[in-house]
CSV table of C-alpha atoms in Angstrom, one decimal:
chain,number,residue,atom,x,y,z
A,211,MET,CA,84.4,29.8,3.2
A,212,LYS,CA,82.9,27.5,5.3
A,213,HIS,CA,80.3,30.0,5.6
A,214,GLY,CA,79.6,30.5,2.1
A,215,LEU,CA,79.4,26.5,1.2
A,216,VAL,CA,77.0,25.6,4.2
A,217,LEU,CA,75.0,28.7,2.8
A,218,LEU,CA,75.5,27.5,-0.6
A,219,LEU,CA,74.5,24.2,0.3
A,220,ILE,CA,71.3,24.8,2.1
A,221,GLY,CA,70.0,27.6,-0.4
A,222,THR,CA,70.6,24.5,-3.4
A,223,VAL,CA,68.4,22.1,-1.1
A,224,VAL,CA,66.1,24.9,-0.1
A,225,LEU,CA,65.3,25.1,-3.8
A,226,MET,CA,65.4,21.0,-5.1
A,227,ILE,CA,62.4,21.0,-2.1
A,228,GLU,CA,60.5,24.3,-3.4
A,229,GLY,CA,60.2,22.2,-7.1
A,230,ALA,CA,59.2,19.3,-5.1
A,231,ILE,CA,56.1,20.9,-2.9
A,232,ALA,CA,55.3,23.4,-6.2
A,233,ARG,CA,54.4,20.0,-7.8
A,234,VAL,CA,50.9,20.1,-5.3
A,235,VAL,CA,50.9,23.6,-4.3
A,236,PRO,CA,49.4,26.1,-7.1
A,237,VAL,CA,53.0,27.5,-8.6
A,238,ARG,CA,51.9,31.5,-7.4
A,239,PHE,CA,51.3,30.4,-3.9
A,240,VAL,CA,55.1,29.4,-3.3
A,241,PRO,CA,56.7,31.9,-2.1
A,242,ASP,CA,59.9,32.5,-4.1
A,243,LEU,CA,62.7,31.3,-1.5
A,244,GLY,CA,65.5,31.9,-4.6
A,245,LEU,CA,64.6,35.5,-4.0
A,246,LEU,CA,64.4,35.5,-0.4
A,247,LEU,CA,67.6,34.0,0.1
A,248,VAL,CA,69.2,36.8,-2.0
A,249,VAL,CA,67.5,39.5,0.2
A,250,ALA,CA,69.1,37.9,3.7
A,251,PHE,CA,72.6,37.2,2.4
A,252,ALA,CA,72.5,41.1,1.3
A,253,LEU,CA,71.0,41.9,5.2
A,254,SER,CA,72.9,39.8,7.2
A,255,VAL,CA,76.5,38.6,5.2
A,256,ARG,CA,78.9,40.5,6.1
A,257,ASN,CA,81.8,40.4,3.0
A,258,PRO,CA,79.5,41.9,-0.4
A,259,GLY,CA,82.0,39.2,-2.5
A,260,THR,CA,81.1,36.2,-0.9
A,261,GLY,CA,76.9,37.8,-0.9
A,262,VAL,CA,77.4,38.4,-4.5
A,263,LEU,CA,78.5,35.0,-5.5
A,264,LEU,CA,76.1,33.4,-3.6
A,265,SER,CA,73.5,35.3,-5.2
A,266,ALA,CA,75.0,34.3,-8.6
A,267,TYR,CA,75.7,30.8,-7.6
A,268,LEU,CA,71.3,30.7,-5.9
A,269,GLY,CA,70.6,32.2,-9.3
A,270,PHE,CA,72.3,29.6,-11.6
A,271,VAL,CA,70.4,27.1,-10.0
A,272,THR,CA,67.1,28.2,-10.1
A,273,ASP,CA,68.1,28.5,-13.5
A,274,VAL,CA,68.7,25.1,-13.7
A,275,PHE,CA,65.3,23.6,-11.6
A,276,SER,CA,63.3,26.4,-14.1
A,277,GLY,CA,62.3,26.7,-17.3
A,278,ALA,CA,64.6,30.0,-17.9
A,279,LEU,CA,67.3,30.3,-19.8
A,280,LEU,CA,70.5,30.2,-18.3
A,281,GLY,CA,71.9,33.5,-16.8
A,282,GLN,CA,68.8,34.8,-16.2
A,283,HIS,CA,68.8,34.2,-12.7
A,284,VAL,CA,71.9,35.1,-12.0
A,285,LEU,CA,72.0,38.1,-13.6
A,286,LEU,CA,68.6,39.2,-11.5
A,287,TYR,CA,69.9,37.8,-8.1
A,288,ILE,CA,73.0,40.2,-8.6
A,289,VAL,CA,71.2,43.2,-9.2
A,290,MET,CA,68.6,42.6,-6.1
A,291,PHE,CA,71.4,41.4,-4.0
A,292,GLY,CA,72.7,45.3,-5.3
A,293,VAL,CA,68.9,46.5,-4.3
A,294,SER,CA,68.8,44.8,-1.5
A,295,ARG,CA,72.4,45.9,0.5
A,296,PHE,CA,71.9,49.7,-1.1
A,297,SER,CA,68.3,50.0,0.7
A,298,GLY,CA,69.5,48.0,3.4
A,299,SER,CA,72.0,50.9,4.4
A,300,ARG,CA,69.5,53.8,3.6
A,301,LEU,CA,66.4,52.0,5.4
A,302,ASN,CA,66.0,50.0,8.2
A,303,LEU,CA,65.0,46.7,7.1
A,304,ARG,CA,65.1,44.7,10.0
A,305,GLY,CA,61.4,45.0,11.5
A,306,PRO,CA,59.3,42.5,10.3
A,307,LEU,CA,56.8,44.8,8.6
A,308,PRO,CA,59.6,46.7,6.7
A,309,GLN,CA,61.0,43.7,5.6
A,310,SER,CA,57.9,41.8,4.1
A,311,LEU,CA,56.8,45.7,2.3
A,312,PHE,CA,60.3,45.8,0.8
A,313,VAL,CA,60.2,42.1,-0.3
A,314,ALA,CA,56.8,42.2,-2.0
A,315,VAL,CA,57.9,45.6,-4.1
A,316,LEU,CA,61.2,43.8,-4.5
A,317,ALA,CA,59.2,40.6,-6.2
A,318,VAL,CA,56.8,43.0,-8.5
A,319,PHE,CA,60.0,44.4,-9.6
A,320,GLN,CA,61.4,41.2,-10.4
A,321,SER,CA,58.3,39.8,-12.3
A,322,GLY,CA,58.6,43.3,-14.3
A,323,ALA,CA,62.3,42.5,-15.4
A,324,LEU,CA,62.2,38.9,-15.8
A,325,TRP,CA,59.6,39.2,-18.1
A,326,ALA,CA,61.9,42.3,-20.1
A,327,LEU,CA,64.3,39.7,-20.1
A,328,THR,CA,62.1,36.7,-21.6
A,329,ALA,CA,60.5,39.1,-24.2
A,330,PHE,CA,63.9,40.5,-25.4
A,331,PHE,CA,65.8,37.1,-25.6
A,332,VAL,CA,62.9,35.1,-27.0
A,333,VAL,CA,61.3,37.9,-29.2
A,334,SER,CA,60.0,34.8,-31.9
A,335,SER,CA,57.3,33.3,-29.5
A,336,GLY,CA,55.5,36.9,-28.6
A,337,VAL,CA,55.5,36.2,-25.0
A,338,GLY,CA,52.7,37.3,-23.2
A,339,LEU,CA,52.8,39.4,-20.6
A,340,VAL,CA,52.3,38.9,-17.0
A,341,HIS,CA,49.5,39.7,-15.1
A,342,PRO,CA,48.4,41.5,-12.0
A,343,THR,CA,46.8,38.7,-10.7
A,344,ASP,CA,49.4,36.2,-11.1
A,345,VAL,CA,52.0,38.6,-9.4
A,346,LEU,CA,50.1,40.2,-6.4
A,347,PRO,CA,49.8,36.7,-4.9
A,348,TYR,CA,53.3,36.2,-5.8
A,349,ALA,CA,54.4,38.9,-4.1
A,350,LEU,CA,52.0,39.0,-0.8
A,351,ILE,CA,53.4,35.3,0.0
A,352,THR,CA,56.9,36.4,-0.5
A,353,GLY,CA,56.6,39.5,1.0
A,354,LEU,CA,55.3,37.6,4.0
A,355,VAL,CA,57.7,34.7,4.5
A,356,ALA,CA,60.8,37.2,3.7
A,357,PRO,CA,61.0,38.3,7.9
A,358,PHE,CA,60.8,33.9,8.6
A,359,VAL,CA,63.7,33.3,6.5
A,360,SER,CA,65.9,36.4,7.2
A,361,GLU,CA,65.6,35.3,10.9
A,362,GLY,CA,66.4,31.9,10.2
A,363,VAL,CA,69.3,33.0,7.9
A,364,VAL,CA,71.0,35.4,10.8
A,365,ARG,CA,70.6,32.8,13.3
A,366,LEU,CA,72.3,30.4,11.2
A,367,MET,CA,74.7,32.5,11.1
A,368,ALA,CA,75.0,32.8,14.7
A,369,ARG,CA,75.1,29.8,15.0
A,370,MET,CA,78.3,29.0,12.7
A,371,ASP,CA,80.4,32.3,14.0
A,372,ASP,CA,79.7,30.8,18.0
A,373,ASP,CA,80.8,26.9,16.3
A,374,GLU,CA,83.3,29.0,15.0
A,375,GLY,CA,84.6,30.4,18.7
A,376,SER,CA,84.1,27.5,20.3
A,377,LYS,CA,87.2,25.9,18.9
A,378,PRO,CA,90.6,27.3,19.4
A,379,LEU,CA,92.2,28.7,16.2
A,380,MET,CA,95.9,27.5,17.3
A,381,ASP,CA,96.9,25.5,20.0
A,382,LEU,CA,98.8,27.4,21.9
A,383,THR,CA,99.8,25.1,24.6
A,384,PRO,CA,103.9,24.2,24.4
A,385,PRO,CA,105.0,20.9,24.2
A,386,GLN,CA,106.1,18.4,27.0
A,387,PHE,CA,110.2,19.1,26.6
A,388,LEU,CA,109.7,22.8,26.6
A,389,ALA,CA,107.3,22.6,29.6
B,298,MET,CA,93.7,52.3,-0.1
B,299,ALA,CA,92.8,49.1,1.2
B,300,GLU,CA,89.1,50.1,0.6
B,301,PHE,CA,89.8,51.1,-2.7
B,302,HIS,CA,91.0,47.9,-3.7
B,303,SER,CA,88.0,46.4,-2.0
B,304,ARG,CA,85.9,47.9,-4.0
B,305,ALA,CA,87.6,47.4,-7.0
B,306,ARG,CA,87.8,44.0,-6.5
B,307,LEU,CA,83.9,44.1,-5.7
B,308,THR,CA,83.2,45.8,-9.0
B,309,LEU,CA,85.3,43.9,-11.1
B,310,LEU,CA,83.8,40.3,-9.4
B,311,VAL,CA,79.9,42.2,-10.6
B,312,VAL,CA,81.6,42.9,-14.3
B,313,ALA,CA,82.8,39.3,-14.6
B,314,LEU,CA,79.4,37.6,-13.5
B,315,VAL,CA,77.1,40.1,-15.5
B,316,GLY,CA,79.2,39.3,-18.5
B,317,VAL,CA,78.9,35.5,-17.8
B,318,ALA,CA,75.4,35.9,-16.9
B,319,THR,CA,74.8,37.8,-20.5
B,320,VAL,CA,76.8,35.2,-22.7
B,321,SER,CA,75.4,32.6,-20.9
B,322,MET,CA,71.5,33.7,-22.1
B,323,VAL,CA,72.7,34.4,-25.6
B,324,VAL,CA,74.5,30.7,-25.3
B,325,ASP,CA,71.2,29.2,-23.8
B,326,ARG,CA,68.8,30.4,-26.6
B,327,ARG,CA,71.0,29.7,-29.3
B,328,ALA,CA,70.9,26.0,-28.4
B,329,PHE,CA,67.6,26.3,-27.4
B,330,ARG,CA,66.6,27.0,-30.8
B,331,ASP,CA,68.8,24.6,-32.2
B,332,GLY,CA,67.3,22.2,-30.8
B,333,GLU,CA,70.5,20.6,-29.0
B,334,ARG,CA,70.1,21.8,-25.0
B,335,ASP,CA,72.5,18.9,-22.8
B,336,LEU,CA,73.3,20.7,-19.8
B,337,PRO,CA,76.9,21.6,-19.6
B,338,VAL,CA,79.0,19.2,-17.5
B,339,TRP,CA,78.9,21.7,-14.3
B,340,ALA,CA,75.5,22.0,-14.9
B,341,GLY,CA,74.4,18.8,-15.1
B,342,PRO,CA,75.1,17.1,-11.5
B,343,LEU,CA,72.8,19.5,-9.8
B,344,LEU,CA,69.5,17.9,-11.5
B,345,ASP,CA,71.3,14.8,-11.0
B,346,ALA,CA,71.0,15.4,-7.9
B,347,ALA,CA,68.0,17.0,-7.5
B,348,VAL,CA,66.2,13.6,-8.5
B,349,PRO,CA,66.3,11.4,-5.4
B,350,ILE,CA,66.1,14.4,-3.2
B,351,GLN,CA,62.8,15.2,-4.9
B,352,LYS,CA,61.7,11.9,-5.4
B,353,ALA,CA,62.3,12.0,-1.2
B,354,VAL,CA,60.1,14.8,-0.6
B,355,SER,CA,56.9,13.7,-3.4
B,356,TRP,CA,56.6,10.3,-1.5
B,357,PRO,CA,54.7,10.9,0.9
B,358,ILE,CA,52.9,13.7,-0.5
B,359,ASP,CA,52.1,11.4,-3.0
B,360,SER,CA,51.0,8.7,-1.0
B,361,MET,CA,48.9,10.7,1.2
B,362,ARG,CA,47.0,12.0,-2.2
B,363,ASN,CA,46.4,8.6,-3.6
B,364,ALA,CA,45.6,7.2,-0.6
B,365,TRP,CA,42.5,10.0,-0.7
B,366,SER,CA,42.1,9.7,-4.3
B,367,ASN,CA,42.0,6.1,-3.9
B,368,TYR,CA,39.1,6.3,-1.7
B,369,LEU,CA,37.3,9.0,-3.4
B,370,ALA,CA,37.4,6.6,-6.4
B,371,LEU,CA,36.1,3.2,-4.8
B,372,VAL,CA,32.6,6.0,-3.6
B,373,GLY,CA,30.2,5.0,-6.6
B,374,VAL,CA,32.6,2.4,-8.5
B,375,ARG,CA,29.6,-0.3,-9.2
B,376,ALA,CA,28.0,2.2,-11.0
B,377,GLU,CA,30.8,3.6,-13.0
B,378,ASN,CA,31.6,0.0,-13.7
B,379,VAL,CA,27.7,-0.5,-15.0
B,380,GLN,CA,28.6,2.4,-17.2
B,381,LEU,CA,31.8,1.2,-18.6
B,382,ARG,CA,30.9,-1.7,-19.5
B,383,SER,CA,27.8,-0.9,-21.5
B,384,GLU,CA,30.4,1.2,-22.9
B,385,LYS,CA,32.2,-0.9,-23.5
B,386,ALA,CA,29.7,-3.3,-25.7
B,387,TRP,CA,29.3,-0.5,-27.7
B,388,LEU,CA,32.3,0.4,-28.3
B,389,GLU,CA,33.3,-3.4,-29.6
B,390,GLU,CA,30.3,-3.0,-32.0
B,391,GLN,CA,31.8,0.3,-33.4
B,392,ASN,CA,35.0,-1.0,-34.0
B,393,LEU,CA,33.8,-4.2,-35.7
B,394,GLN,CA,31.5,-2.1,-38.4
B,395,LEU,CA,34.4,0.4,-38.6
B,396,ARG,CA,37.0,-3.2,-38.8
B,397,GLU,CA,34.5,-4.5,-42.1
B,398,ALA,CA,34.4,-1.3,-43.7
B,399,LEU,CA,38.2,-0.9,-44.1
B,400,VAL,CA,38.9,-4.5,-45.0
B,401,ALA,CA,35.7,-3.6,-47.7
B,402,GLY,CA,37.4,-0.6,-48.7
B,403,GLY,CA,41.0,-2.8,-49.0
B,404,ARG,CA,42.7,-0.4,-46.4
B,405,LEU,CA,43.3,-2.4,-43.5
B,406,GLU,CA,46.6,-3.9,-44.5
B,407,ARG,CA,48.0,-0.5,-46.1
B,408,ILE,CA,46.9,1.1,-42.8
B,409,ALA,CA,48.6,-1.9,-40.2
B,410,ALA,CA,51.7,-1.1,-42.2
B,411,MET,CA,51.6,2.3,-41.5
B,412,ARG,CA,51.0,2.2,-37.8
B,413,GLU,CA,54.2,-0.1,-37.7
B,414,ALA,CA,56.5,2.2,-39.5
B,415,PHE,CA,54.7,5.3,-37.5
B,416,GLU,CA,55.2,3.8,-33.9
B,417,VAL,CA,57.6,5.4,-31.6
B,418,PRO,CA,58.9,4.2,-28.8
B,419,MET,CA,57.4,5.6,-25.5
B,420,LEU,CA,60.0,5.5,-22.7
B,421,PRO,CA,57.3,6.0,-19.0
B,422,THR,CA,58.8,8.7,-16.9
B,423,GLU,CA,57.9,9.8,-13.1
B,424,LEU,CA,57.3,13.6,-12.8
B,425,VAL,CA,59.5,14.2,-9.7
B,426,GLY,CA,59.5,18.1,-10.0
B,427,ARG,CA,58.2,21.6,-10.9
B,428,ASP,CA,59.3,25.4,-12.0
B,429,VAL,CA,61.3,26.9,-8.7
B,430,SER,CA,60.1,30.3,-10.8
B,431,PRO,CA,56.3,30.9,-11.6
B,432,TRP,CA,57.0,32.3,-14.2
B,433,PHE,CA,58.0,29.5,-16.0
B,434,GLN,CA,56.2,26.4,-16.8
B,435,SER,CA,58.5,23.6,-16.6
B,436,VAL,CA,58.7,20.0,-14.8
B,437,LEU,CA,61.4,17.2,-14.0
B,438,LEU,CA,61.0,14.1,-14.7
B,439,ASP,CA,63.2,10.9,-13.4
B,440,ARG,CA,65.1,10.5,-16.7
B,441,GLY,CA,67.7,11.7,-19.1
B,442,ARG,CA,70.7,10.4,-21.2
B,443,ALA,CA,71.4,7.7,-20.0
B,444,ASP,CA,67.9,6.1,-20.6
B,445,GLY,CA,68.1,7.5,-24.4
B,446,VAL,CA,66.4,11.3,-24.1
B,447,ARG,CA,67.3,14.2,-26.1
B,448,SER,CA,66.0,17.7,-26.0
B,449,GLY,CA,63.6,18.0,-28.2
B,450,MET,CA,61.6,14.9,-27.5
B,451,PRO,CA,57.4,15.6,-27.2
B,452,VAL,CA,56.2,13.9,-23.9
B,453,ILE,CA,53.0,13.1,-23.7
B,454,SER,CA,50.4,11.2,-21.2
B,455,ASP,CA,47.3,9.4,-21.6
B,456,ASP,CA,45.6,12.4,-21.7
B,457,GLY,CA,47.3,14.3,-24.2
B,458,LEU,CA,50.3,16.3,-24.9
B,459,VAL,CA,52.2,17.4,-21.7
B,460,GLY,CA,55.4,19.3,-23.4
B,461,LEU,CA,59.3,19.3,-24.8
B,462,VAL,CA,62.3,18.3,-23.5
B,463,VAL,CA,64.1,21.4,-23.6
B,464,ALA,CA,67.6,19.9,-21.1
B,465,THR,CA,68.7,16.5,-20.2
B,466,SER,CA,71.4,15.4,-17.6
B,467,TYR,CA,72.3,12.0,-17.2
B,468,THR,CA,69.0,10.7,-15.2
B,469,ALA,CA,67.0,13.7,-15.5
B,470,ALA,CA,65.2,16.0,-18.3
B,471,LYS,CA,63.6,19.3,-17.8
B,472,THR,CA,60.1,19.7,-19.9
B,473,LYS,CA,58.7,23.0,-21.0
B,474,LEU,CA,55.4,22.3,-20.5
B,475,LEU,CA,52.7,23.6,-22.8
B,476,LEU,CA,51.6,25.9,-20.7
B,477,ASP,CA,54.6,28.0,-20.3
B,478,ARG,CA,54.4,31.5,-22.3
B,479,GLN,CA,57.4,30.5,-24.7
B,480,THR,CA,55.3,27.6,-26.2
B,481,ALA,CA,54.0,28.0,-29.0
B,482,ILE,CA,52.3,24.9,-31.0
B,483,ASP,CA,50.9,24.8,-34.7
B,484,GLY,CA,47.1,22.8,-34.0
B,485,THR,CA,44.4,21.8,-35.8
B,486,VAL,CA,40.3,21.8,-34.8
B,487,GLN,CA,39.7,18.2,-35.1
B,488,ARG,CA,36.0,18.7,-36.4
B,489,SER,CA,36.6,21.2,-38.8
B,490,ARG,CA,40.4,21.2,-39.7
B,491,ALA,CA,40.9,24.9,-38.7
B,492,ARG,CA,44.2,25.4,-38.6
B,493,GLY,CA,46.1,27.7,-36.3
B,494,ILE,CA,48.4,28.5,-33.3
B,495,VAL,CA,48.0,26.9,-29.6
B,496,ARG,CA,50.3,29.6,-27.0
B,497,GLY,CA,50.8,28.9,-23.3
B,498,GLN,CA,49.7,32.1,-21.5
B,499,GLY,CA,51.6,31.0,-17.9
B,500,SER,CA,48.0,30.2,-16.4
B,501,ASP,CA,45.9,26.8,-16.6
B,502,GLU,CA,44.6,28.1,-20.0
B,503,LEU,CA,46.3,27.7,-23.6
B,504,GLN,CA,45.5,30.8,-26.5
B,505,PHE,CA,44.5,29.4,-30.2
B,506,GLU,CA,44.8,32.0,-32.8
B,507,PHE,CA,43.4,31.2,-36.3
B,508,VAL,CA,42.1,33.3,-38.8
B,509,ALA,CA,39.4,34.5,-39.1
B,510,ARG,CA,38.1,33.8,-42.2
B,511,GLY,CA,37.2,30.1,-42.9
B,512,GLY,CA,38.5,29.3,-39.1
B,513,ASP,CA,35.4,27.3,-37.8
B,514,VAL,CA,35.7,27.0,-34.5
B,515,GLN,CA,32.8,26.4,-31.6
B,516,VAL,CA,33.1,25.9,-28.1
B,517,GLY,CA,33.4,22.3,-27.2
B,518,ASP,CA,35.6,21.6,-30.5
B,519,LEU,CA,38.7,19.4,-30.0
B,520,VAL,CA,42.3,20.7,-30.9
B,521,ILE,CA,44.9,18.2,-31.8
B,522,THR,CA,48.6,18.8,-32.8
B,523,SER,CA,48.6,19.4,-36.4
B,524,GLY,CA,52.5,17.8,-37.2
B,525,LEU,CA,53.7,20.8,-38.8
B,526,GLY,CA,56.9,21.9,-37.7
B,527,GLY,CA,58.2,18.1,-37.4
B,528,VAL,CA,58.6,18.5,-33.4
B,529,TYR,CA,55.3,17.2,-31.9
B,530,PRO,CA,53.3,14.5,-34.2
B,531,LYS,CA,50.4,14.7,-35.2
B,532,GLY,CA,46.8,14.3,-33.7
B,533,LEU,CA,47.9,14.7,-30.2
B,534,LEU,CA,45.2,15.8,-28.0
B,535,ILE,CA,46.0,19.4,-26.9
B,536,GLY,CA,42.4,20.6,-25.7
B,537,GLU,CA,38.8,21.9,-25.6
B,538,VAL,CA,37.9,25.1,-26.7
B,539,THR,CA,36.2,26.8,-24.1
B,540,ARG,CA,35.0,30.1,-25.2
B,541,VAL,CA,35.7,32.0,-28.5
B,542,SER,CA,36.1,35.9,-29.0
B,543,GLU,CA,33.8,37.8,-31.1
B,544,LEU,CA,36.0,40.6,-32.8
B,545,GLY,CA,34.3,41.3,-36.0
B,546,SER,CA,36.6,42.4,-38.4
B,547,LYS,CA,39.7,41.2,-37.1
B,548,LEU,CA,42.2,39.0,-39.1
B,549,LEU,CA,43.2,36.7,-36.4
B,550,ARG,CA,40.5,35.4,-33.8
B,551,THR,CA,41.2,33.7,-30.3
B,552,ALA,CA,39.7,31.0,-28.8
B,553,VAL,CA,40.8,29.5,-25.0
B,554,LEU,CA,41.5,26.2,-24.5
B,555,SER,CA,41.2,24.2,-21.4
B,556,PRO,CA,44.5,21.9,-21.9
B,557,ALA,CA,43.4,17.9,-21.9
B,558,VAL,CA,46.2,17.5,-19.4
B,559,ASP,CA,45.6,18.2,-15.9
B,560,PHE,CA,49.0,19.6,-15.0
B,561,GLY,CA,48.0,19.8,-11.2
B,562,ARG,CA,47.9,16.6,-10.9
B,563,LEU,CA,50.3,15.4,-13.8
B,564,GLU,CA,52.4,12.2,-12.1
B,565,GLN,CA,53.8,10.2,-15.0
B,566,ALA,CA,54.3,11.0,-18.5
B,567,PHE,CA,55.9,9.1,-21.5
B,568,VAL,CA,58.3,10.3,-23.5
B,569,MET,CA,58.7,10.0,-27.1
B,570,LEU,CA,61.8,8.7,-28.4
B,571,ARG,CA,61.7,10.2,-31.5
B,572,ARG,CA,63.5,14.0,-32.1
B,573,GLY,CA,61.6,16.6,-34.5
B,574,PRO,CA,64.0,15.6,-37.4
B,575,VAL,CA,62.7,12.1,-37.7
B,576,MET,CA,59.5,13.4,-36.8
B,577,GLU,CA,59.6,15.4,-40.0
B,578,LEU,CA,60.4,12.9,-41.9
B,579,LEU,CA,58.3,10.1,-40.4
B,580,TYR,CA,55.0,12.9,-41.7
B,581,SER,CA,56.6,13.2,-45.2
B,582,ILE,CA,56.2,10.4,-45.5
B,583,GLU,CA,52.5,10.1,-44.1
B,584,THR,CA,51.7,13.1,-46.4
B,585,GLY,CA,53.1,11.1,-49.9
B,586,ASP,CA,50.9,8.0,-48.5
B,587,GLU,CA,48.1,10.5,-48.0
B,588,ASP,CA,48.5,11.5,-51.6
B,589,ARG,CA,48.7,8.1,-53.1
B,590,VAL,CA,45.3,6.9,-51.1
B,591,ALA,CA,43.8,10.4,-52.6
B,592,ALA,CA,45.4,9.0,-56.6
B,593,ASN,CA,43.8,5.9,-55.8
B,594,GLU,CA,40.8,7.0,-55.0
B,595,GLU,CA,40.5,10.0,-57.8
B,596,GLN,CA,41.4,6.6,-60.3
B,597,SER,CA,38.8,4.1,-59.1
B,598,PRO,CA,35.4,5.0,-60.7
């Protein structure tokens, strides 16, 4: 529970900071930190239920901080979590290179899915196609940053586990009058 | 058995979340179309919380950027000053001549009265954050419902049109930029009055679609809002034509516009504190007035 809340808070603050940085850095060169956190959760969170809830929450925060419809990223991040979790159980995604490649492919897939959802729900405005020249730098940057985010999440969780382990779960010393 | 229960619970959770997300998209789309998109009570606080955090992150970046641009601005300021003085003198003379012409035509008082009637209160705002998704173009402004900002209000800068407020919380407002793929605005070429639709491309350029027959559009033309649709007021600068496509017999032609506003450097903007229906009303009055003027001109010898 505590782990989940900490990750939830960190995810929220990270997305807020990303929004502030995107003001000065061209947006296609900013890695998709929401997607990166979802992949990192899929590969490191033990309970898949917690992972799904965290991903859905991150999707919700992304929807609030972006021009997307409320629910668009929620849906996508749940799918991304499922794909990452399944791939993580079948493929070796522990190394930096496979992880980068996997996330880059996932970023391209997410761009297509996001465009399809927007086109489906906002048909009247005739949404323009996502150009490969926009997708490729975004996928590349997101893929490059993936191992660092994943490592950060793993370390954070290990640290929280350590803190949890160092505390006694229950005070087992008998009361004075029984000693 | 325990594993089966665990899997069933997980499936149920995923199905429930997917259902909620889908319903949320449908509801949000409807709210957006109706022009009422104040964020729900459980979503608004996120935007409110983001404003101070994003301001804190932006402050050192903006300070450095401003220091550098101020230094650059000092270089060559003397030459620029001389040029501006001469331009000012020329403009003052032009202004005087135009006023004279208007007074002679007896229209100055009427125009002054119209301007007072159409004056829209402006709220200065600061841009604190940008879209976290590269596929959408929106910004977060540091003023919200507490300052009277509502969904559907146009946002401008001193250079031209910025976008439209699409969602508000108590202290923040999300604004969809012109550049967004979902944006479509009715525009007019200032020189030839050719009309068309300006669409965002998700990049730094806009697309202007106009009817080929009679659509006189040239490179360098300025495109302004037409005021039709009742969302944006008439006459706001959208951008400049940089390229015109030559498509021969096709009915629709397109031109590429460079937006008047430099969105990469945008730090402050103004929210026009009147929404669509009011704008529509204003323009129906304006149209009536233009008709009256035209009728008077026809009657006069």
